[in-house]
mmCIF file of C-alpha atoms in Angstrom:
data_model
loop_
_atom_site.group_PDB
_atom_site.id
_atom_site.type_symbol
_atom_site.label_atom_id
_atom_site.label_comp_id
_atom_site.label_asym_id
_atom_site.label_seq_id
_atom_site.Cartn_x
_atom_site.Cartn_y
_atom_site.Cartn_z
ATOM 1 C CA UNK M 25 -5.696 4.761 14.290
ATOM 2 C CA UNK M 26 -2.095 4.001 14.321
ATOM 3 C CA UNK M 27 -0.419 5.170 17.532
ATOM 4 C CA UNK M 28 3.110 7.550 17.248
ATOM 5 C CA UNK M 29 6.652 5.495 17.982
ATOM 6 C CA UNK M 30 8.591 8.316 17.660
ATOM 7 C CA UNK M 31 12.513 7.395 17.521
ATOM 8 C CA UNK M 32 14.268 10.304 16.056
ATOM 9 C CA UNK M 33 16.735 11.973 18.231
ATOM 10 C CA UNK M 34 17.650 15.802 18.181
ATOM 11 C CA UNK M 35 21.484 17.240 19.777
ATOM 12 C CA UNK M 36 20.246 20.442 20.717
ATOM 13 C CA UNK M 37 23.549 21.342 21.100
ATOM 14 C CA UNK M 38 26.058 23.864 19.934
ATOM 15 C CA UNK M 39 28.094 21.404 19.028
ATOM 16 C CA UNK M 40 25.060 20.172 16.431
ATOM 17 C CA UNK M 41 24.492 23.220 15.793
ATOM 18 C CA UNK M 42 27.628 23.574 13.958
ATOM 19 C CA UNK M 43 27.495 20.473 12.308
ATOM 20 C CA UNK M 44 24.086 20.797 11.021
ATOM 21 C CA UNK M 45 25.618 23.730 9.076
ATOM 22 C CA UNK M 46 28.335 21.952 7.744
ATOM 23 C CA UNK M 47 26.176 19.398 6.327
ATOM 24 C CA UNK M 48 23.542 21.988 4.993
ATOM 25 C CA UNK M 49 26.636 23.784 3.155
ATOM 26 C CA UNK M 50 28.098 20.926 2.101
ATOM 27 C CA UNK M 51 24.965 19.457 0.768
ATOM 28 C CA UNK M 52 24.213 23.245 -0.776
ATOM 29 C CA UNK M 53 27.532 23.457 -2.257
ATOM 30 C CA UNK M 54 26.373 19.575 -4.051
ATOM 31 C CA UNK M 55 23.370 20.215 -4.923
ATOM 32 C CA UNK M 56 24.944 23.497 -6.718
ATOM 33 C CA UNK M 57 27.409 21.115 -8.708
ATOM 34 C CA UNK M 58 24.741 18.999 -9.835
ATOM 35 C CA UNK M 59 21.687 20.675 -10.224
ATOM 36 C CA UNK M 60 20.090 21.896 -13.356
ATOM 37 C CA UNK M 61 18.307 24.747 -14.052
ATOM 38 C CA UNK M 62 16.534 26.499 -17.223
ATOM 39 C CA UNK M 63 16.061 30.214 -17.534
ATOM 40 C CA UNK M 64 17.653 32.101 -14.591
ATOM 41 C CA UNK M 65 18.880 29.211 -13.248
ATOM 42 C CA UNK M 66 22.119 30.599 -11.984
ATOM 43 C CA UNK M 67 19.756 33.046 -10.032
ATOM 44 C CA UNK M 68 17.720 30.118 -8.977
ATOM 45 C CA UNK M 69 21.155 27.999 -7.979
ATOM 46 C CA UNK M 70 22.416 31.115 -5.638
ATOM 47 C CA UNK M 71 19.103 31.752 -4.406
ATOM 48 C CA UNK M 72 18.906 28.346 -2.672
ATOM 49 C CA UNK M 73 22.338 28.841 -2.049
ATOM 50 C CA UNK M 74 21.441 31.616 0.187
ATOM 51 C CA UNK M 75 18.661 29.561 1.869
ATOM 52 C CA UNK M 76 20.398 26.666 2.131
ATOM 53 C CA UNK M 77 22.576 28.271 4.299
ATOM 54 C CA UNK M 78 20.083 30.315 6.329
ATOM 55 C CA UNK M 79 18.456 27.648 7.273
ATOM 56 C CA UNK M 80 21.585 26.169 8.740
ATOM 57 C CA UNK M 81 22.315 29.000 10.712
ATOM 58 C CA UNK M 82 18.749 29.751 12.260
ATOM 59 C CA UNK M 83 18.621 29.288 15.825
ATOM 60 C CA UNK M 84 15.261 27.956 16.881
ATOM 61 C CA UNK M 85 13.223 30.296 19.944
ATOM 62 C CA UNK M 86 12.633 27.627 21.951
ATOM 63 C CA UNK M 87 14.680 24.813 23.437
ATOM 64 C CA UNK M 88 15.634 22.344 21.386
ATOM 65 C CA UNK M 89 14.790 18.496 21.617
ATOM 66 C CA UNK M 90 16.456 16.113 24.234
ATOM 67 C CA UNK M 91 18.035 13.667 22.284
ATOM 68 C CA UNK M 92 17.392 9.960 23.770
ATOM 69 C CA UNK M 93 15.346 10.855 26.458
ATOM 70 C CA UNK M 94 13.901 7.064 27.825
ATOM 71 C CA UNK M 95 9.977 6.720 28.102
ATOM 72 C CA UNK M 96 7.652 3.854 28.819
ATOM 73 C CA UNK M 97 6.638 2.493 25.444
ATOM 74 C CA UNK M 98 3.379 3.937 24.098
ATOM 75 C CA UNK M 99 -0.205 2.890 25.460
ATOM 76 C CA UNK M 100 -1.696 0.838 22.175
ATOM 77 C CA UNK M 101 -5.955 0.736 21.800
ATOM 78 C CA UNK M 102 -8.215 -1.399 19.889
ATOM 79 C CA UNK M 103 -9.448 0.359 16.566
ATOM 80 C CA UNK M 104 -12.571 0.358 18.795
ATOM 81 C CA UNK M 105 -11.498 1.934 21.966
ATOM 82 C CA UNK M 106 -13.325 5.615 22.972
ATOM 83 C CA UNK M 107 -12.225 9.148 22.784
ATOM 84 C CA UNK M 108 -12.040 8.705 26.697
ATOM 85 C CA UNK M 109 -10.583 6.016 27.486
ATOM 86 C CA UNK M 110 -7.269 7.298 25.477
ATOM 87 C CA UNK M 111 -7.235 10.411 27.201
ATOM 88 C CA UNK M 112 -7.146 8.348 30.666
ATOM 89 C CA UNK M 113 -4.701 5.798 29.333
ATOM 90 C CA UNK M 114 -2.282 9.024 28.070
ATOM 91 C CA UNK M 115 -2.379 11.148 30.830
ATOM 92 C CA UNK M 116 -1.180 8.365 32.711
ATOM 93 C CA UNK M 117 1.673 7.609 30.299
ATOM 94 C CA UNK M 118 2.277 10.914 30.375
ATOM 95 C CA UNK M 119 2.815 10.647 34.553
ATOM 96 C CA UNK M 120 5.051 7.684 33.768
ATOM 97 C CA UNK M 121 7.144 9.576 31.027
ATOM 98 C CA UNK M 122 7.884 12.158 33.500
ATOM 99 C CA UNK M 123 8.746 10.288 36.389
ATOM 100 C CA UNK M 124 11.217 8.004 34.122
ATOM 101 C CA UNK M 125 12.548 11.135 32.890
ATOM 102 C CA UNK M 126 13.391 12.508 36.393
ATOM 103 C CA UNK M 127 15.021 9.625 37.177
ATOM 104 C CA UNK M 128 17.109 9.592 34.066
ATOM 105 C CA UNK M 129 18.346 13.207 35.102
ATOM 106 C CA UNK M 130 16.593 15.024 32.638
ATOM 107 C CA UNK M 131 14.929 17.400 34.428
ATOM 108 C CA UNK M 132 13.982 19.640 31.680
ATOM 109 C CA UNK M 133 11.804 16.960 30.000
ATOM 110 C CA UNK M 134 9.602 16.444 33.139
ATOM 111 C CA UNK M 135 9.100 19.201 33.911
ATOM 112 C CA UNK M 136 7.050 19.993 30.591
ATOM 113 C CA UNK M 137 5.970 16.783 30.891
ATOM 114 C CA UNK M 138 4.118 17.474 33.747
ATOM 115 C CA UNK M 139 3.092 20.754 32.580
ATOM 116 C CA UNK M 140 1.287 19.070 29.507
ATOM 117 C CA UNK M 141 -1.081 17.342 31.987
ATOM 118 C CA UNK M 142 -1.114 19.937 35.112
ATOM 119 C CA UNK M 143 -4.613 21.538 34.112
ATOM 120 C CA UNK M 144 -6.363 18.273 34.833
ATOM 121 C CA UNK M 145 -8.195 18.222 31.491
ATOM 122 C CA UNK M 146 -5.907 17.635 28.814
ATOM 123 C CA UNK M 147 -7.114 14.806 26.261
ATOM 124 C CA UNK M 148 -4.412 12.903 24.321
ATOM 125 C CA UNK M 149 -5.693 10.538 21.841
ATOM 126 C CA UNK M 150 -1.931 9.957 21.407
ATOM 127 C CA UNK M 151 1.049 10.070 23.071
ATOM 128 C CA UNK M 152 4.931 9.114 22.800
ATOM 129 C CA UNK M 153 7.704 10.196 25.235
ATOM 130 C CA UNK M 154 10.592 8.917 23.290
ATOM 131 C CA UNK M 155 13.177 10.711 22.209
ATOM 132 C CA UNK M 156 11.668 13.668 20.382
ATOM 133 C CA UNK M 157 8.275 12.651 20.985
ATOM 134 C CA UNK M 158 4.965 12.555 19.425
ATOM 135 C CA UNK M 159 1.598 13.685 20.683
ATOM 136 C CA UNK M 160 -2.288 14.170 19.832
ATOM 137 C CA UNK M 161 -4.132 16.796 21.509
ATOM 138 C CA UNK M 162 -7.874 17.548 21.511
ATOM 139 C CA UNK M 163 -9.724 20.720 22.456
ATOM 140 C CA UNK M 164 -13.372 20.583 22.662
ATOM 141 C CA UNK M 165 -15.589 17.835 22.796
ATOM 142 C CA UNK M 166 -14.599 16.119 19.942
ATOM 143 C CA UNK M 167 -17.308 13.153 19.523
ATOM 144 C CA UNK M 168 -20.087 16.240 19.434
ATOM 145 C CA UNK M 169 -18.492 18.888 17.436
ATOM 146 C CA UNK M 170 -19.058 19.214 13.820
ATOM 147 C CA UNK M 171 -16.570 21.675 13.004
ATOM 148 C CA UNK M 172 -13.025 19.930 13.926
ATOM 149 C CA UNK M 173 -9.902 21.940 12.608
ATOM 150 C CA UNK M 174 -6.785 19.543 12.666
ATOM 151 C CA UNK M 175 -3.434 21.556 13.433
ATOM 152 C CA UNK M 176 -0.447 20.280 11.607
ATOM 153 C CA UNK M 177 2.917 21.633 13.022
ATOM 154 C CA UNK M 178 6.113 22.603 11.132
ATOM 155 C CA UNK M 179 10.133 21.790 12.084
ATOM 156 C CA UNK M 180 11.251 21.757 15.460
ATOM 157 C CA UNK M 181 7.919 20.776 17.308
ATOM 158 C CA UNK M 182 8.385 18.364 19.866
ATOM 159 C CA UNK M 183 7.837 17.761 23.203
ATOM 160 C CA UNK M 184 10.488 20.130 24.563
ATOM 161 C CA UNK M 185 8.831 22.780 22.362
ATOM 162 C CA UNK M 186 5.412 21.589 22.267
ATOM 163 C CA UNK M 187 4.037 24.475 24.391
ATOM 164 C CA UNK M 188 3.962 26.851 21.596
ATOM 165 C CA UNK M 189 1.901 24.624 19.592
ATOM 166 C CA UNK M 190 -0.074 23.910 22.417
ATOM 167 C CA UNK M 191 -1.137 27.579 22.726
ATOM 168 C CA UNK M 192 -1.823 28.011 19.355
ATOM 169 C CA UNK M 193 -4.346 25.358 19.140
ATOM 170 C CA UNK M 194 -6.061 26.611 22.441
ATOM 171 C CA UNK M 195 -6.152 30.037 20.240
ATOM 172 C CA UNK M 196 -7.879 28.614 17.665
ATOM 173 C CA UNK M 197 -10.375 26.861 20.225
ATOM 174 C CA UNK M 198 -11.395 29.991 22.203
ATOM 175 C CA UNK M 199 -11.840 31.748 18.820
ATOM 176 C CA UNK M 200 -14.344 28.853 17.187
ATOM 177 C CA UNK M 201 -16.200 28.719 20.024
ATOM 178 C CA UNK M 202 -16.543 31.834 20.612
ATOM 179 C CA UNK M 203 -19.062 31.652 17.725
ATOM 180 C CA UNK M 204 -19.711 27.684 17.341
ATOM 181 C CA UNK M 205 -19.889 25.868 20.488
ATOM 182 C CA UNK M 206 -19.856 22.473 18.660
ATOM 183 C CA UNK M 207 -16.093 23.146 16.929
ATOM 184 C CA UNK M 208 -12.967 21.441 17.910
ATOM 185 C CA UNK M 209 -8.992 21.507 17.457
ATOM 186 C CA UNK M 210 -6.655 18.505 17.326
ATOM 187 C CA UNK M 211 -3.123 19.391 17.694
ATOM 188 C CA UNK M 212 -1.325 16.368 15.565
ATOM 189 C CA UNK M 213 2.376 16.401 16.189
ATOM 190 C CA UNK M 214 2.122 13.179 14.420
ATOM 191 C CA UNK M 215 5.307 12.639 12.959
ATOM 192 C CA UNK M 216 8.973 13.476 13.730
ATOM 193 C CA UNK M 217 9.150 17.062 12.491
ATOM 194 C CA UNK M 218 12.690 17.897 10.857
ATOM 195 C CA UNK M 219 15.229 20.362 12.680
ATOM 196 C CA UNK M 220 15.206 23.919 11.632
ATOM 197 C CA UNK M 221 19.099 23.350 11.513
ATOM 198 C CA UNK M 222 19.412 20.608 9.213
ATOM 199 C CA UNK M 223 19.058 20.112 5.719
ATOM 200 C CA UNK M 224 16.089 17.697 6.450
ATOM 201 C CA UNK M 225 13.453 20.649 6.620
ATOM 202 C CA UNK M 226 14.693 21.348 2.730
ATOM 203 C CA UNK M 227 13.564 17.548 1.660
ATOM 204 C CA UNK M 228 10.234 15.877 1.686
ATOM 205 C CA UNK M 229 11.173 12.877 3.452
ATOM 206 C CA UNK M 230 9.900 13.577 6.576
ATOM 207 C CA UNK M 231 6.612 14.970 5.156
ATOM 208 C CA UNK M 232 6.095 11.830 3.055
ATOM 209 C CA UNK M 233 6.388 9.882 6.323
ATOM 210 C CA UNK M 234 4.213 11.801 8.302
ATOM 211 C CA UNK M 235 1.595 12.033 5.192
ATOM 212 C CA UNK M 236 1.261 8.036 5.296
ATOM 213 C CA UNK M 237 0.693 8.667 9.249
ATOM 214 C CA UNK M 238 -1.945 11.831 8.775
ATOM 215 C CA UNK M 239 -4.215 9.904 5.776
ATOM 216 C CA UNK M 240 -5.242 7.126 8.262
ATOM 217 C CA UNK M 241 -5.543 9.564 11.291
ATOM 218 C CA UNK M 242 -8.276 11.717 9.387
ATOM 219 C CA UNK M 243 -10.588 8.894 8.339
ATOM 220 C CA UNK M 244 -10.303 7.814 12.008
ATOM 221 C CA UNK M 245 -11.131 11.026 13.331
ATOM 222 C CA UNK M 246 -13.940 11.910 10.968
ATOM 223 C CA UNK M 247 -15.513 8.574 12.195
ATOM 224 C CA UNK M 248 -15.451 9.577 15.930
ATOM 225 C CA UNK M 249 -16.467 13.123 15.012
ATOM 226 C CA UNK M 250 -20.351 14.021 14.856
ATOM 227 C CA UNK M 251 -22.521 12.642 12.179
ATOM 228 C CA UNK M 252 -21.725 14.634 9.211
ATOM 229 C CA UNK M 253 -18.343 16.866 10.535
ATOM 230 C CA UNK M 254 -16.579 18.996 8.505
ATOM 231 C CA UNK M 255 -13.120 18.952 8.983
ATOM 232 C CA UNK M 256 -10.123 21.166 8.264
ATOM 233 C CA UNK M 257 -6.604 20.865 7.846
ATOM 234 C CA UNK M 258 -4.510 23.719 8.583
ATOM 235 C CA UNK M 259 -0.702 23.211 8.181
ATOM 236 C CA UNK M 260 2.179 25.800 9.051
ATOM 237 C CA UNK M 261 5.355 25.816 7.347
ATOM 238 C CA UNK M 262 7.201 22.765 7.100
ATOM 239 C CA UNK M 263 3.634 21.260 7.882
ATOM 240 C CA UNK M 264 2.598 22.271 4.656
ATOM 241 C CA UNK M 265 4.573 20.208 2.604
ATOM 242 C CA UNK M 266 2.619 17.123 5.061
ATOM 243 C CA UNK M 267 -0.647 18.156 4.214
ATOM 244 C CA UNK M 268 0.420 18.393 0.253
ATOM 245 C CA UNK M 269 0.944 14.775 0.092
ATOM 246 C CA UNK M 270 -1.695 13.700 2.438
ATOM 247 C CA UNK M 271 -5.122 12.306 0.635
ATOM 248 C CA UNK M 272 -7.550 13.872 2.617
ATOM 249 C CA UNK M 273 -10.633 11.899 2.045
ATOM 250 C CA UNK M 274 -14.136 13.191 1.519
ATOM 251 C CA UNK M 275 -14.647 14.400 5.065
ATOM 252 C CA UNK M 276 -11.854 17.307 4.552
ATOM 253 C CA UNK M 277 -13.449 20.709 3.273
ATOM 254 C CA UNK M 278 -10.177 22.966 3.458
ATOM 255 C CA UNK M 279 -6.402 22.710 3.264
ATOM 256 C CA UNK M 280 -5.271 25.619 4.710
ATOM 257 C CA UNK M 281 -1.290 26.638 3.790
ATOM 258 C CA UNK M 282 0.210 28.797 6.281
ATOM 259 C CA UNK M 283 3.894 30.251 6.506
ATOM 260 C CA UNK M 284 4.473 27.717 3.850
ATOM 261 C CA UNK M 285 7.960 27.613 2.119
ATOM 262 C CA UNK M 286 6.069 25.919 -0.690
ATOM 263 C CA UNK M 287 4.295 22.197 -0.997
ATOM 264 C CA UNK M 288 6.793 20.949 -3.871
ATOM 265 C CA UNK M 289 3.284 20.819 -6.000
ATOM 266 C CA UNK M 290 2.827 23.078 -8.852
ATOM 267 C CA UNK M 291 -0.444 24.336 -8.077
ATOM 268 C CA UNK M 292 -3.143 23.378 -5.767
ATOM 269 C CA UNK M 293 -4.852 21.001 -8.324
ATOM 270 C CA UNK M 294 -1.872 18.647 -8.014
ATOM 271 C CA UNK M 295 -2.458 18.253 -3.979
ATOM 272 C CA UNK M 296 -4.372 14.966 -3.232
ATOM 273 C CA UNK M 297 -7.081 16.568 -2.209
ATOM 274 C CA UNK M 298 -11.052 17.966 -3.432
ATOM 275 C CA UNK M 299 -10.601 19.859 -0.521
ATOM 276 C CA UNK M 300 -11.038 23.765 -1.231
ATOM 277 C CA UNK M 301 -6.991 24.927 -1.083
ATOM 278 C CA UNK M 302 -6.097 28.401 0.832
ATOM 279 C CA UNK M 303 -3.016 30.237 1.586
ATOM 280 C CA UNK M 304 -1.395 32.713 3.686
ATOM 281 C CA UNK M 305 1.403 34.277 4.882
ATOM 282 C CA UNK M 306 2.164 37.241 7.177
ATOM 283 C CA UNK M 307 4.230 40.328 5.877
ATOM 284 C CA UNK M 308 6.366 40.134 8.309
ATOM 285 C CA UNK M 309 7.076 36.204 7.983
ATOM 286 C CA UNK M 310 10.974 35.648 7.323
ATOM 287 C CA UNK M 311 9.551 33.048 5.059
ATOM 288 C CA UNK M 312 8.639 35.010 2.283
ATOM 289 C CA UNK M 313 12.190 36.128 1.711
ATOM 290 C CA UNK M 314 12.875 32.717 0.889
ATOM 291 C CA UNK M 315 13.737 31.563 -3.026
ATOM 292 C CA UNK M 316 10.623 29.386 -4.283
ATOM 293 C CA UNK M 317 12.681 26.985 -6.267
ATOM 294 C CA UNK M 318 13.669 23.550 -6.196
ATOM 295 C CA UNK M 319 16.881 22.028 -7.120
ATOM 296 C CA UNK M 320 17.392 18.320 -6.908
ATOM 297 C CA UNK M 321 15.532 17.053 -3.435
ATOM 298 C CA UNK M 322 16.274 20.517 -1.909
ATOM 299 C CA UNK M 323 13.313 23.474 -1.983
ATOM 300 C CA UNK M 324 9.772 23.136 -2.572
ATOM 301 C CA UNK M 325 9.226 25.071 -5.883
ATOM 302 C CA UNK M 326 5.596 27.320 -6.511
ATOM 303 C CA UNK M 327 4.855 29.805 -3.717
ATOM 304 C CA UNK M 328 1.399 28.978 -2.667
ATOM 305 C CA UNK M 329 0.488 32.523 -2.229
ATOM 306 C CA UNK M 330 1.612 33.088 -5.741
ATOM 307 C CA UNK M 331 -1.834 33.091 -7.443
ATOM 308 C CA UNK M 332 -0.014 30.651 -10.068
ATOM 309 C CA UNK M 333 -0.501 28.124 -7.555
ATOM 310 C CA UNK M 334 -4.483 28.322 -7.971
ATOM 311 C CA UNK M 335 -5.130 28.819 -3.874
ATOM 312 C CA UNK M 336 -7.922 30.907 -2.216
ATOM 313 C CA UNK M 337 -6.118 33.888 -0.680
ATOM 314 C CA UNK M 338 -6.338 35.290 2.651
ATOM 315 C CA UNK M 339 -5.613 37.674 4.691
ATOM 316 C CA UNK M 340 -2.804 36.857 7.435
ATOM 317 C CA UNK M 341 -2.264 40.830 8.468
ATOM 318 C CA UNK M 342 1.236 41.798 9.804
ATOM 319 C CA UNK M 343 2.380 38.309 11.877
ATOM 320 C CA UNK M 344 5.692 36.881 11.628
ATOM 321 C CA UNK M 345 6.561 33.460 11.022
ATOM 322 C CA UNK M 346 5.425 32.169 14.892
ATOM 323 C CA UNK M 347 2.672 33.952 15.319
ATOM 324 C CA UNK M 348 -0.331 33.388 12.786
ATOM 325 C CA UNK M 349 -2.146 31.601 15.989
ATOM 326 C CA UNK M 350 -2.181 34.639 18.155
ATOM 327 C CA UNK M 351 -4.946 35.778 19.917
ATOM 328 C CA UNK M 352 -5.979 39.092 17.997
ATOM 329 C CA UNK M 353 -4.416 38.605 14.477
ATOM 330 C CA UNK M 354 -6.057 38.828 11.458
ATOM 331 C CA UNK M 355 -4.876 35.471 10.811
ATOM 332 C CA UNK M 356 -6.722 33.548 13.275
ATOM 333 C CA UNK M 357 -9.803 35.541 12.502
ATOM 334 C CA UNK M 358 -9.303 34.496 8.676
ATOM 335 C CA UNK M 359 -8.510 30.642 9.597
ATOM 336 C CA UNK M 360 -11.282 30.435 11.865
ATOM 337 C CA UNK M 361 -13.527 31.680 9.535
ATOM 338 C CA UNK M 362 -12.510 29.045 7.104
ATOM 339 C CA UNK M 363 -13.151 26.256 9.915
ATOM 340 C CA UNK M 364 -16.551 27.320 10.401
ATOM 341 C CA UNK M 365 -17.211 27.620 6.718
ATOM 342 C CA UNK M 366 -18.153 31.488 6.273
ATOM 343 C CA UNK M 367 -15.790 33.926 4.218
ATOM 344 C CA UNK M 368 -12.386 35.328 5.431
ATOM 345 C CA UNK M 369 -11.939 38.780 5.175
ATOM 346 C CA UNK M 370 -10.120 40.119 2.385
ATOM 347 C CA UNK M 371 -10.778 36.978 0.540
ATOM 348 C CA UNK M 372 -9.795 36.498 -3.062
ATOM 349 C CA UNK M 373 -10.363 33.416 -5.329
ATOM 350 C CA UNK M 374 -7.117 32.882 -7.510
ATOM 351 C CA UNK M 375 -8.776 28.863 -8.478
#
């Protein structure tokens, strides 16, 4: 399994703020001059005009990332080396990261630092302090479940924000065990996920990146797992353009699409996958208002909830772009359902 050397840097500022807008109108007003388009495609053009421009403007909930924050370098294992004896090498990187960070005066970062590890059990297979930071969370006994469900974030998810992610996959654990003991959740904030204000989260270079990171991780995991696991892949918004170009491998049953803003696939049978494809979205997810085109390396084309795009439907009730992970929601009912391999309500084959 390769381990995470995340280097990219985030402002976090308002300063960046501003110029992240700049460059997503700028690029916007390029991609305008040079793009084609067939039928509609000044309607298309001014659609992604419009998002373009929202998505420079959109002010994340959380805090954004420290940019440059110093860390020890990252604990590296033998392809051999246990579940355990990761989670003991990590937490104590983890110890390290925050202490360095104290001392480099960012207080901020050490403190969730230390909150990642406070409960005493926390399992890292991986972990990366630097700069925006990378980390691999397991919840459950992983070498003796048989249902694992592997979390794939979308932009701004990083160790400054990780918490949110954090509780989602928690979410997801209570609710699988609830009704299959042997079920676990690894949260993968395996790559350097784009800003929400940048024009990056409109391109699949970042995904294509973390897809040649996610491929390797899943054959490692699924030979750690129990004999015989089934595993899942459930990706939220910019996540889900990842888990389009990641070949999943035999031991993946379901590709679950989540708040997507498309996969830049036409329809599910172009994913690298024999996986069984589903999609969601919430009806009150700012997502949906967004134009389903692509224009030059900007958008992601097909919405996968468009039954065009051949995906297995499923409910996601009322949630809004954050929240498809909450305790409660229809969502999480449908997603774990999926994991375990029974039928979501309100399911509807569109393959």
């Amino acid at each position: 399994m390769a381990t995470g050397t995340g280097t990219g840097t985030g402002r976090g500022t308002r300063a960046g703020t501003r110029s992240g807008s700049t460059e997503a109108i700028r690029s916007a007003d390029t991609a305008l001059a040079t793009g084609r388009a067939g039928t509609g495609g000044g309607r298309a053009r001014r659609g992604l005009l419009a998002a373009l421009v929202a998505a420079a403007v959109i002010v994340p909930v959380s805090a954004a990332a420290s940019p440059n924050v110093p860390a020890p370098t990252p604990a590296t294992f033998s392809e051999d080396a246990t579940p355990r004896s990761r989670y003991a090498a990590n937490i104590a990187n983890i110890a390290d990261a925050a202490r360095t960070a104290e001392d480099a005066d960012r207080p901020g970062r050490a403190a969730r630092l230390r909150a990642m590890s406070a409960a005493g059990s926390a399992r890292f297979l991986t972990f990366d302090g630097r700069g925006r930071g990378r980390a691999v969370e397991v919840f459950g006994e992983l070498e003796s479940a048989d249902r694992v469900a592997v979390l794939v974030p979308g932009s701004d998810t990083t160790l400054d924000t990780y918490e949110r992610f954090r509780a989602g996959a928690a979410s997801l654990q209570q609710r699988l065990r609830a009704e299959h003991p042997r079920s676990a959740v690894v949260a993968w904030l395996g790559y350097d996920t784009p800003g929400t204000v940048s024009t990056t989260v409109l391109s699949a270079d970042r995904a294509d990146e973390a897809a040649a990171e996610l491929a390797p991780f899943l054959e490692w995991l699924s030979g750690i797992s129990a004999p015989g696991a089934r595993l899942s892949l459930l990706c939220h918004s910019y996540g889900s353009v990842v888990c389009a170009r990641t070949a999943t491998g035999s031991a993946v049953g379901d590709v679950v699409l989540f708040g997507s803003p498309g996969t830049g696939a036409g329809s599910a049978r172009e994913l690298p996958t024999a996986a069984r494809v589903w999609a969601g979205r919430g009806s009150d997810d700012w997502i949906g208002n967004v134009p389903h085109v692509r224009l030059g390396r900007f958008g992601f084309g097909t919405d996968p909830v468009d039954p065009a795009f051949g995906a297995r439907a499923f409910d996601a009730g009322a949630v809004g772009h954050s929240d498809y992970l909450k305790p409660g929601t229809a969502s999480l009912d449908s997603m774990a359902a999926i994991v375990l391999g029974s039928t979501p309500t309100s399911e509807a084959d569109h393959g």
